[in-house]
mmCIF file of C-alpha atoms in Angstrom:
data_model
loop_
_atom_site.group_PDB
_atom_site.id
_atom_site.type_symbol
_atom_site.label_atom_id
_atom_site.label_comp_id
_atom_site.label_asym_id
_atom_site.label_seq_id
_atom_site.Cartn_x
_atom_site.Cartn_y
_atom_site.Cartn_z
ATOM 1 C CA MET C 1 154.251 76.522 80.120
ATOM 2 C CA ARG C 2 151.698 75.525 82.662
ATOM 3 C CA SER C 3 148.918 73.104 82.068
ATOM 4 C CA PRO C 4 145.301 74.246 82.318
ATOM 5 C CA LEU C 5 145.003 72.185 85.525
ATOM 6 C CA ALA C 6 147.956 73.971 87.090
ATOM 7 C CA LYS C 7 146.466 77.337 86.129
ATOM 8 C CA LEU C 8 143.165 76.324 87.757
ATOM 9 C CA GLY C 9 144.975 75.189 90.929
ATOM 10 C CA ALA C 10 146.901 78.478 91.081
ATOM 11 C CA ALA C 11 143.690 80.452 90.520
ATOM 12 C CA GLY C 12 141.975 78.489 93.306
ATOM 13 C CA ALA C 13 144.855 79.135 95.688
ATOM 14 C CA LEU C 14 144.794 82.817 94.780
ATOM 15 C CA ALA C 15 141.037 82.906 95.365
ATOM 16 C CA LEU C 16 141.487 81.332 98.818
ATOM 17 C CA ILE C 17 144.153 83.869 99.716
ATOM 18 C CA LEU C 18 141.974 86.753 98.525
ATOM 19 C CA LEU C 19 138.887 85.436 100.325
ATOM 20 C CA GLY C 20 140.888 84.812 103.466
ATOM 21 C CA GLY C 21 142.382 88.284 103.213
ATOM 22 C CA ALA C 22 138.984 89.858 102.608
ATOM 23 C CA ALA C 23 137.517 88.000 105.539
ATOM 24 C CA GLY C 24 140.463 89.095 107.613
ATOM 25 C CA CYS C 25 139.950 92.689 106.489
ATOM 26 C CA ALA C 26 136.286 92.534 107.344
ATOM 27 C CA ALA C 27 137.016 91.168 110.774
ATOM 28 C CA THR C 28 139.948 93.439 111.481
ATOM 29 C CA PRO C 29 138.072 96.767 111.697
ATOM 30 C CA ASP C 30 135.514 95.239 114.047
ATOM 31 C CA ALA C 31 138.266 93.807 116.209
ATOM 32 C CA SER C 32 140.549 96.843 116.197
ATOM 33 C CA THR C 33 137.894 99.562 116.024
ATOM 34 C CA PRO C 34 135.160 98.893 118.533
ATOM 35 C CA VAL C 35 131.646 99.986 117.707
ATOM 36 C CA PRO C 36 131.034 103.353 119.366
ATOM 37 C CA THR C 37 129.286 102.854 122.672
ATOM 38 C CA SER C 38 129.084 106.496 123.648
ATOM 39 C CA THR C 39 125.668 106.883 122.054
ATOM 40 C CA PRO C 40 123.834 104.308 124.206
ATOM 41 C CA THR C 41 125.703 105.096 127.418
ATOM 42 C CA ASN C 42 126.037 108.872 126.954
ATOM 43 C CA PRO C 43 123.235 109.875 124.591
ATOM 44 C CA ALA C 44 123.316 113.303 123.042
ATOM 45 C CA PRO C 45 120.303 115.358 124.032
ATOM 46 C CA SER C 46 117.393 114.525 121.808
ATOM 47 C CA PRO C 47 114.556 116.941 121.136
ATOM 48 C CA SER C 48 112.401 115.105 123.678
ATOM 49 C CA ALA C 49 115.122 115.452 126.318
ATOM 50 C CA THR C 50 115.406 119.205 125.863
ATOM 51 C CA GLU C 51 111.734 120.032 125.343
ATOM 52 C CA PRO C 52 108.919 119.699 127.847
ATOM 53 C CA ALA C 53 107.242 116.357 127.896
ATOM 54 C CA PRO C 54 104.182 116.163 125.661
ATOM 55 C CA SER C 55 100.953 116.714 127.454
ATOM 56 C CA PRO C 56 97.446 115.755 126.466
ATOM 57 C CA SER C 57 96.587 119.418 125.920
ATOM 58 C CA PRO C 58 98.218 122.160 123.890
ATOM 59 C CA GLU C 59 100.945 124.209 125.486
ATOM 60 C CA PRO C 60 101.727 127.843 124.817
ATOM 61 C CA ALA C 61 104.055 128.408 121.919
ATOM 62 C CA GLU C 62 107.022 130.716 121.823
ATOM 63 C CA THR C 63 105.811 132.106 118.504
ATOM 64 C CA SER C 64 103.507 135.003 117.763
ATOM 65 C CA SER C 65 100.920 132.976 115.832
ATOM 66 C CA ALA C 66 97.573 132.461 117.526
ATOM 67 C CA GLU C 67 96.868 128.918 118.630
ATOM 68 C CA PHE C 68 93.803 129.379 120.803
ATOM 69 C CA GLY C 69 91.300 131.346 118.784
ATOM 70 C CA GLU C 70 92.918 134.778 118.496
ATOM 71 C CA PHE C 71 95.195 134.139 121.509
ATOM 72 C CA THR C 72 98.607 132.581 121.831
ATOM 73 C CA GLY C 73 99.229 130.345 124.818
ATOM 74 C CA ALA C 74 101.675 132.912 126.198
ATOM 75 C CA GLU C 75 99.003 135.633 126.055
ATOM 76 C CA LEU C 76 96.463 133.462 127.881
ATOM 77 C CA ALA C 77 99.032 132.546 130.542
ATOM 78 C CA GLN C 78 99.975 136.195 131.101
ATOM 79 C CA ILE C 79 96.340 137.317 131.343
ATOM 80 C CA CYS C 80 95.733 134.650 134.002
ATOM 81 C CA ILE C 81 98.927 135.518 135.903
ATOM 82 C CA ASP C 82 98.007 139.201 135.913
ATOM 83 C CA ALA C 83 94.479 138.422 137.122
ATOM 84 C CA THR C 84 95.594 136.204 140.009
ATOM 85 C CA LEU C 85 98.952 137.648 141.084
ATOM 86 C CA SER C 86 97.556 139.686 143.975
ATOM 87 C CA ALA C 87 95.825 136.600 145.427
ATOM 88 C CA PHE C 88 99.132 134.733 145.901
ATOM 89 C CA PRO C 89 101.801 135.326 148.561
ATOM 90 C CA ALA C 90 104.594 137.713 147.523
ATOM 91 C CA ASP C 91 107.101 134.877 146.867
ATOM 92 C CA VAL C 92 105.002 133.268 144.107
ATOM 93 C CA SER C 93 106.845 132.040 141.019
ATOM 94 C CA PHE C 94 104.849 131.119 137.912
ATOM 95 C CA ALA C 95 105.809 128.606 135.215
ATOM 96 C CA PRO C 96 103.985 130.004 132.147
ATOM 97 C CA GLU C 97 105.936 127.729 129.789
ATOM 98 C CA THR C 98 104.016 124.745 131.189
ATOM 99 C CA THR C 99 100.571 126.360 131.139
ATOM 100 C CA ARG C 100 97.691 124.050 130.335
ATOM 101 C CA VAL C 101 94.998 125.501 128.076
ATOM 102 C CA GLU C 102 91.741 123.657 127.422
ATOM 103 C CA ARG C 103 88.837 124.635 125.147
ATOM 104 C CA ARG C 104 85.670 124.868 127.189
ATOM 105 C CA GLU C 105 82.215 123.754 126.132
ATOM 106 C CA VAL C 106 80.733 127.039 127.427
ATOM 107 C CA PRO C 107 81.846 130.683 127.334
ATOM 108 C CA PRO C 108 84.416 131.979 128.116
ATOM 109 C CA GLU C 109 86.103 129.702 125.645
ATOM 110 C CA TRP C 110 89.430 128.898 127.358
ATOM 111 C CA LEU C 111 90.361 127.299 130.672
ATOM 112 C CA VAL C 112 93.884 128.380 131.593
ATOM 113 C CA LEU C 113 95.885 126.631 134.348
ATOM 114 C CA VAL C 114 99.251 128.218 135.114
ATOM 115 C CA PRO C 115 101.525 126.218 137.441
ATOM 116 C CA ALA C 116 103.139 128.196 140.223
ATOM 117 C CA GLN C 117 105.132 127.660 143.372
ATOM 118 C CA THR C 118 104.947 129.563 146.640
ATOM 119 C CA ALA C 119 106.323 128.835 150.092
ATOM 120 C CA GLY C 120 107.585 125.488 148.776
ATOM 121 C CA LEU C 121 104.074 124.446 147.721
ATOM 122 C CA GLU C 122 102.838 123.581 144.246
ATOM 123 C CA ALA C 123 100.269 126.234 143.414
ATOM 124 C CA GLN C 124 98.166 127.108 140.391
ATOM 125 C CA ALA C 125 96.507 130.134 138.803
ATOM 126 C CA GLN C 126 93.172 129.183 137.251
ATOM 127 C CA CYS C 127 91.190 131.324 134.829
ATOM 128 C CA THR C 128 88.512 131.165 132.205
ATOM 129 C CA ILE C 129 89.201 133.608 129.390
ATOM 130 C CA GLY C 130 87.346 134.647 126.246
ATOM 131 C CA GLY C 131 87.202 137.687 124.023
ATOM 132 C CA SER C 132 90.270 138.740 122.097
ATOM 133 C CA PRO C 133 93.832 139.801 122.959
ATOM 134 C CA PRO C 134 93.007 143.539 122.839
ATOM 135 C CA ALA C 135 89.838 142.981 124.908
ATOM 136 C CA PRO C 136 90.104 139.754 126.944
ATOM 137 C CA GLU C 137 87.037 138.698 128.898
ATOM 138 C CA LEU C 138 87.904 137.102 132.220
ATOM 139 C CA GLY C 139 85.236 134.759 133.551
ATOM 140 C CA MET C 140 86.790 133.111 136.577
ATOM 141 C CA SER C 141 90.152 133.822 138.164
ATOM 142 C CA SER C 142 91.382 131.883 141.143
ATOM 143 C CA ALA C 143 94.630 131.313 143.021
ATOM 144 C CA SER C 144 95.104 127.892 144.556
ATOM 145 C CA LEU C 145 97.866 126.527 146.762
ATOM 146 C CA GLU C 146 97.430 123.177 145.078
ATOM 147 C CA PRO C 147 96.708 122.139 141.489
ATOM 148 C CA LEU C 148 93.099 121.285 140.715
ATOM 149 C CA PRO C 149 92.219 117.596 140.612
ATOM 150 C CA GLU C 150 91.551 116.363 137.070
ATOM 151 C CA GLU C 151 87.863 115.803 137.894
ATOM 152 C CA GLN C 152 87.466 119.508 138.723
ATOM 153 C CA VAL C 153 89.360 120.486 135.559
ATOM 154 C CA GLN C 154 86.876 118.431 133.531
ATOM 155 C CA ASN C 155 83.978 120.088 135.411
ATOM 156 C CA LEU C 156 85.344 123.521 134.491
ATOM 157 C CA ILE C 157 85.696 122.486 130.847
ATOM 158 C CA ARG C 158 82.001 121.578 130.899
ATOM 159 C CA GLY C 159 81.102 124.775 132.787
ATOM 160 C CA GLU C 160 80.190 122.976 136.016
ATOM 161 C CA ASN C 161 81.166 123.919 139.596
ATOM 162 C CA GLU C 162 82.737 127.213 138.610
ATOM 163 C CA GLY C 163 82.239 128.487 142.138
ATOM 164 C CA GLY C 164 85.256 126.464 143.272
ATOM 165 C CA ASP C 165 83.380 123.433 144.636
ATOM 166 C CA ARG C 166 85.511 120.344 144.489
#
């Protein structure tokens, strides 16, 4: 029969073996199974990588719910495209998914800026629109071979320089 001291020594040795084994087990997966590095070096597309970058103003939605009074962004963009199409060269290509819509301080209520491209130039359809989807009221419609400077956009929001003065 073993003495209590021998039992304690055996228990201590067993504890050291178990702790050493546990420490070895904890270290082994890290050593043999590297931490996945594919996420930082090859990130999966995140919602921000697949969606347009946020802009300071609302963008048209792909849904049928109205976001701009009674209008959807897509409706406002299409009204502006239809109103300005004939003023652009035949090769014009619009980007309605990146339309900028701003609430104006004066009627018509909405300033609509639809990016476009023609002859390799950045262009823009610009409209002021009010009313309702069945009866839109077009205030201004303009085709430009360059986007408006932000200062002019702000003027249009306030109802200033609507004659095209920059």
